[in-house]
Tab-separated table of C-alpha atoms in Angstrom:
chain	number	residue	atom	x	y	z
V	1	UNK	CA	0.000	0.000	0.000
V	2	UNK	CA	1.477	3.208	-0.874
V	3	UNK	CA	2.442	5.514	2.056
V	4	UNK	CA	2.815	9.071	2.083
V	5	UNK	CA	4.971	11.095	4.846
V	6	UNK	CA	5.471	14.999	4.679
V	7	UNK	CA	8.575	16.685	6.124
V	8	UNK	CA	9.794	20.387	6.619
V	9	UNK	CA	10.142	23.207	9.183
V	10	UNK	CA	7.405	23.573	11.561
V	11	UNK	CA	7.610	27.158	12.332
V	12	UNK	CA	8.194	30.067	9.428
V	13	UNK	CA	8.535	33.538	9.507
V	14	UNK	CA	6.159	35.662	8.123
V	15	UNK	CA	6.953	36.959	4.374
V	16	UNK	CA	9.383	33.921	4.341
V	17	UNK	CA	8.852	30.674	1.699
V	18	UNK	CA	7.140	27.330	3.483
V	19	UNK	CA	9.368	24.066	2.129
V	20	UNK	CA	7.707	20.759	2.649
V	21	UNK	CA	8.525	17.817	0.983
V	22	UNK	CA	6.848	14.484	0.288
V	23	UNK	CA	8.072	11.218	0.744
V	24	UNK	CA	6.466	8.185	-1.493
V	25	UNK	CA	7.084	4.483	-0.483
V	26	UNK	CA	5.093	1.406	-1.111
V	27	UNK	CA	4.896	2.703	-4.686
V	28	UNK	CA	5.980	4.069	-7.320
V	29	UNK	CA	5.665	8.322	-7.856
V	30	UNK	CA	5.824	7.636	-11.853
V	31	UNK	CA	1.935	6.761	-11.441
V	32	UNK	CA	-1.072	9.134	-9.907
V	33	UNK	CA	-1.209	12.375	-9.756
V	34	UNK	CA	-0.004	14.399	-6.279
V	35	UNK	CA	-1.423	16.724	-4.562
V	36	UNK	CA	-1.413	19.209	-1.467
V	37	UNK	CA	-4.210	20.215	0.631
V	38	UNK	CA	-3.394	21.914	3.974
V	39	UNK	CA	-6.215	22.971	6.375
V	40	UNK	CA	-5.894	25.488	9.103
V	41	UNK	CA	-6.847	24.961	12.966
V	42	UNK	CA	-10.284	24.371	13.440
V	43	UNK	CA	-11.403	24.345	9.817
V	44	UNK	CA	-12.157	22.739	6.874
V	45	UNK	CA	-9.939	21.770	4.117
V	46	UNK	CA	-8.552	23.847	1.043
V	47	UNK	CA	-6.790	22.206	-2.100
V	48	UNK	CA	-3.518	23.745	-2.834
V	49	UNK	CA	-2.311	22.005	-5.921
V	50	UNK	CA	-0.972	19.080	-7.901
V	51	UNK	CA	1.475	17.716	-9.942
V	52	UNK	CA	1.743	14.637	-12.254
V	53	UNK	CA	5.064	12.605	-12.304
V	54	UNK	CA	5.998	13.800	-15.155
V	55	UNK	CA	5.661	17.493	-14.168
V	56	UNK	CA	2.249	19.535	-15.569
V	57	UNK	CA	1.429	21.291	-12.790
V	58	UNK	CA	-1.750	22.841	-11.674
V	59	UNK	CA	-2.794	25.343	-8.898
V	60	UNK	CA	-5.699	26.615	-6.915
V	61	UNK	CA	-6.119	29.972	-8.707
V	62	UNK	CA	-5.863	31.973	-4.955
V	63	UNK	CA	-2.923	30.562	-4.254
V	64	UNK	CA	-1.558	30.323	-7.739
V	65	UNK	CA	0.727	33.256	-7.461
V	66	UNK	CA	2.844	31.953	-4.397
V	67	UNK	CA	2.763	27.920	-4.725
V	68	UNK	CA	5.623	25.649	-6.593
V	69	UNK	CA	4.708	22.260	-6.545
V	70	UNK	CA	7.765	20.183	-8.011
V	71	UNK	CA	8.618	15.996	-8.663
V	72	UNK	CA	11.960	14.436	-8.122
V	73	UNK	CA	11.038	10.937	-9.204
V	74	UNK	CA	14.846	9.792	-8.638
V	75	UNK	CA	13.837	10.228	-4.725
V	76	UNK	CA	10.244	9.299	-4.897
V	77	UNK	CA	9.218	12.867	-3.701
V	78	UNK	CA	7.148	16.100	-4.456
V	79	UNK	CA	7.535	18.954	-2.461
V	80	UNK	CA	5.833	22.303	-1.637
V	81	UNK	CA	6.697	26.163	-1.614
V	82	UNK	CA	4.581	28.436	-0.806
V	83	UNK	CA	6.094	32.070	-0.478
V	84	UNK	CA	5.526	34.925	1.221
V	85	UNK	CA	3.526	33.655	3.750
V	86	UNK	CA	1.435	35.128	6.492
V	87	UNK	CA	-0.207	33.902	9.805
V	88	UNK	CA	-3.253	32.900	7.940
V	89	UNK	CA	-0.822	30.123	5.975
V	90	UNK	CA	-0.724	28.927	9.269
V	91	UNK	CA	-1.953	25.009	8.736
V	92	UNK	CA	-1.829	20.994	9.144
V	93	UNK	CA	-0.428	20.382	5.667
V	94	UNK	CA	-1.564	17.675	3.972
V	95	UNK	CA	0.219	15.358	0.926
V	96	UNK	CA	-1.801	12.844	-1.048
V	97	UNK	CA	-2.226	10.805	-4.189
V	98	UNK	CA	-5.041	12.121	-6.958
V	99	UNK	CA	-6.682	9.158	-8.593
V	100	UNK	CA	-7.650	9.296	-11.616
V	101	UNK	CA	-7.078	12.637	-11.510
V	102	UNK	CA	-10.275	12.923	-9.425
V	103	UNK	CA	-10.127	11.737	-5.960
V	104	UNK	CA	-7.740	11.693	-3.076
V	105	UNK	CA	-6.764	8.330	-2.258
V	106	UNK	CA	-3.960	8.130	0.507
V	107	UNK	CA	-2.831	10.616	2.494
V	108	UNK	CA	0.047	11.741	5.060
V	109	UNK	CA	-0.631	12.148	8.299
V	110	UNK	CA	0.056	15.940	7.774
V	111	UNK	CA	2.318	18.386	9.189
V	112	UNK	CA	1.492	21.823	11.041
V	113	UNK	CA	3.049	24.487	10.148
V	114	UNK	CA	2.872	27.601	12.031
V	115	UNK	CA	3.855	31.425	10.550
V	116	UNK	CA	5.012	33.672	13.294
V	117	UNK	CA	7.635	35.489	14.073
S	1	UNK	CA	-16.163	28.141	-9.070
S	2	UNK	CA	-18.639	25.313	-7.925
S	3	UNK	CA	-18.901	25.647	-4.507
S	4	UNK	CA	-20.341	22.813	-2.068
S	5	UNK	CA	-22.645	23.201	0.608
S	6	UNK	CA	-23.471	20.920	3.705
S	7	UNK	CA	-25.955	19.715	6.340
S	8	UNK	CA	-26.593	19.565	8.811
S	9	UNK	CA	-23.619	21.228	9.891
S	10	UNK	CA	-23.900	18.790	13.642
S	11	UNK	CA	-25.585	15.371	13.628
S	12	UNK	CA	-25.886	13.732	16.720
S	13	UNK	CA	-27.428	10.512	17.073
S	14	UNK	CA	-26.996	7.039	18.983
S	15	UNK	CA	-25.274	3.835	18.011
S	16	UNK	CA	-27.458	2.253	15.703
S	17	UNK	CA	-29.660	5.363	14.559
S	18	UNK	CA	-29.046	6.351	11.052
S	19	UNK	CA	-27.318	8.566	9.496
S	20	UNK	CA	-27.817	11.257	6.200
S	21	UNK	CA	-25.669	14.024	5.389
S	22	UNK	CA	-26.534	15.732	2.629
S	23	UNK	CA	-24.200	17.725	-0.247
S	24	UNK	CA	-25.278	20.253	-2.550
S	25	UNK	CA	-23.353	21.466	-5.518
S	26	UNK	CA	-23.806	24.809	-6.861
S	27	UNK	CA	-24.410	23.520	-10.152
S	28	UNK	CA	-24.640	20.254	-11.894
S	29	UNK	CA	-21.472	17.895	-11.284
S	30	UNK	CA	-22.786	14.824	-13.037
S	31	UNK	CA	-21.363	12.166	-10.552
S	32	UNK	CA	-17.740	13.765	-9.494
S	33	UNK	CA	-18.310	13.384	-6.498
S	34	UNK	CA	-16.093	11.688	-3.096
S	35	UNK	CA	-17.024	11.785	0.341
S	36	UNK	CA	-13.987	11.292	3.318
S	37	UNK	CA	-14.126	11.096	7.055
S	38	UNK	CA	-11.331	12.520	9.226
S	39	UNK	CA	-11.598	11.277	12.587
S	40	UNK	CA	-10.496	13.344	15.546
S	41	UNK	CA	-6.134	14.486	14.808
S	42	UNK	CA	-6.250	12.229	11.977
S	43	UNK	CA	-5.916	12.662	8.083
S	44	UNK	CA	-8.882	12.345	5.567
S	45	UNK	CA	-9.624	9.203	5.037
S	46	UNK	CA	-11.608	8.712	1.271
S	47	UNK	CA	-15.050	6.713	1.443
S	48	UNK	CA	-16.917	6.953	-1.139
S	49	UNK	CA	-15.545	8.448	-5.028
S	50	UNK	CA	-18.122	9.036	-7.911
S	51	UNK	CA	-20.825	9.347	-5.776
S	52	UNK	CA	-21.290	6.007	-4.610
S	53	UNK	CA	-18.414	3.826	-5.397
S	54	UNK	CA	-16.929	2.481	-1.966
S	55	UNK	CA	-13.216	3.290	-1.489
S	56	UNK	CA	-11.017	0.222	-0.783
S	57	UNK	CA	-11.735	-1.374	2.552
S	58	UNK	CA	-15.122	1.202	3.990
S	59	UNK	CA	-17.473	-1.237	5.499
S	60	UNK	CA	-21.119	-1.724	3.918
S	61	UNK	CA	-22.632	0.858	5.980
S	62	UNK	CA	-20.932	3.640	4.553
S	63	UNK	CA	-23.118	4.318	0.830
S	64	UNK	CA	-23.465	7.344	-1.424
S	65	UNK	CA	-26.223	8.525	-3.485
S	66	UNK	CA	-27.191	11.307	-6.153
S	67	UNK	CA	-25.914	12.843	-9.012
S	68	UNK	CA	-26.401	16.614	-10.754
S	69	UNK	CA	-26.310	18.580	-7.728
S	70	UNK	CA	-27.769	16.708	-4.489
S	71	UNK	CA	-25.611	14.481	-3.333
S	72	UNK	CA	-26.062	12.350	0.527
S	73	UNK	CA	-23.954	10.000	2.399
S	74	UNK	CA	-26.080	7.251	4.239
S	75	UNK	CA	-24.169	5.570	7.390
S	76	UNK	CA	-26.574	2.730	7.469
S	77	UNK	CA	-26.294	1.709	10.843
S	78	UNK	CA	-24.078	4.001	13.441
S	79	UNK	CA	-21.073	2.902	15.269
S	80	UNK	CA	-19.118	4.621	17.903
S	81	UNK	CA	-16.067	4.669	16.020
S	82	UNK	CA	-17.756	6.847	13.405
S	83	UNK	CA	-17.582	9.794	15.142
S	84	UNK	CA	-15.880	12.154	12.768
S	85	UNK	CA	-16.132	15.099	10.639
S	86	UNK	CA	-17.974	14.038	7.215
S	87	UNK	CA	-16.480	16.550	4.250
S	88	UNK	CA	-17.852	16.058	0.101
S	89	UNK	CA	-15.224	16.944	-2.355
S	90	UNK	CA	-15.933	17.163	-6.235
S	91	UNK	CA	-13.405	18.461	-9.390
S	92	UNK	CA	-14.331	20.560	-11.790
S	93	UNK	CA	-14.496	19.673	-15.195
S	94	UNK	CA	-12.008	22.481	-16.486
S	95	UNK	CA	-9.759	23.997	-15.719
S	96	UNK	CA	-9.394	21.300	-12.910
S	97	UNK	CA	-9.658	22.833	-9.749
S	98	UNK	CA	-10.508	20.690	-6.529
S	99	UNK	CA	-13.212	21.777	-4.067
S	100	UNK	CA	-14.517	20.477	-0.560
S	101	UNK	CA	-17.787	21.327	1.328
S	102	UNK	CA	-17.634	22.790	4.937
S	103	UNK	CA	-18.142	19.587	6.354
S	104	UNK	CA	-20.892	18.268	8.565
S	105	UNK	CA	-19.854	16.460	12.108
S	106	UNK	CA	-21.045	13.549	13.338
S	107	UNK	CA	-21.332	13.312	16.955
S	108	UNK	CA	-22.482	9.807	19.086
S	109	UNK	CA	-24.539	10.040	21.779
């Protein structure tokens, strides 16, 4: 069964760039789709963006300006920036698989990341 | 932007009772729809995809129905263990952009 885990700094500094990265194992990452969905205290959750493994990218248009989404299939990861962030990037980030382009299959167990000085 | 809505917002019932949360699309979605449960400082988990497929693994009680723009979930028969926040999710046709509802919360009595 393919397992996802998500690493990075938990605390960033606001107008700094939030690095996560995504580690694939029990499969391969040259199949699905990936995708980040992060989800603040409290609330619900908000798609970020995805990438296939062989690189097309595509983004949720209000975050479009700030988020890079990238594959290193040599490693079995994707990772995450998000720049300039602000206290209300503050969120349990969340990778998963996309199948079929559709639904969100597995998941990490997600990583909080706080933005405060 | 299709955006989901969802109720009851709180459902709180006994072991055994029932269960229908309902999902309602904006505009029509055909069947692109999934339904996932995160249970208390856990991750999503996905239960049902295209509106009432079964993921992998979700027990019998857990079924979908609807299509268009009403959507429900139907936990047939409750258990204690299904206490858990309920969230829809559904893609857009193009450009593909990924939406969830606000999510409807199941508590057990």
């Amino acid at each position: 069964q393919v397992q996802l885990q998500e690493s990075g700094p938990g605390l960033v500094k606001p107008s700094e760039t939030l690095s996560l990265t995504c580690t694939v194992s029990g499969g391969s990452i040259n199949s699905y789709y990936w995708s980040w969905i992060r989800q603040p205290p409290g609330k619900g959750l908000e798609w970020i963006g995805y990438i296939s493994y062989s690189g097309n990218t595509n983004y949720n248009p209000s975050l479009k300006s700030r988020v890079t989404i990238s594959v290193d299939t040599s490693k079995n990861q994707f990772s995450l920036r998000l720049s300039s962030v602000t206290a209300a990037d503050t969120a349990v980030y969340y990778c998963a698989s996309l199948y079929g382009a559709n639904w969100f299959t597995y998941w990490g167990q997600g990583t909080l990341v706080t933005v405060s000085s | 932007e299709i955006v989901l809505t969802q109720s009851p917002a709180t459902l709180s019932l006994s072991p055994g009772e029932r269960a229908t949360l309902s999902c309602r699309a904006s505009q029509s979605i055909s069947s692109y729809l999934a339904w996932y449960q995160q249970k208390p400082g856990q991750a999503p988990r996905l239960l049902i995809y295209d509106a009432s497929t079964r993921a992998t693994g979700i027990p019998a009680r857990f079924s979908g129905s609807g299509s268009g723009t009403d959507f429900t979930l139907t936990i047939s028969s409750l258990e204690p263990e299904d206490l858990a926040v309920y969230y829809c999710q559904q893609r857009s046709n193009w450009p593909p952009i990924f939406t969830f509802g606000p999510g409807t919360k199941v508590d057990i009595k």
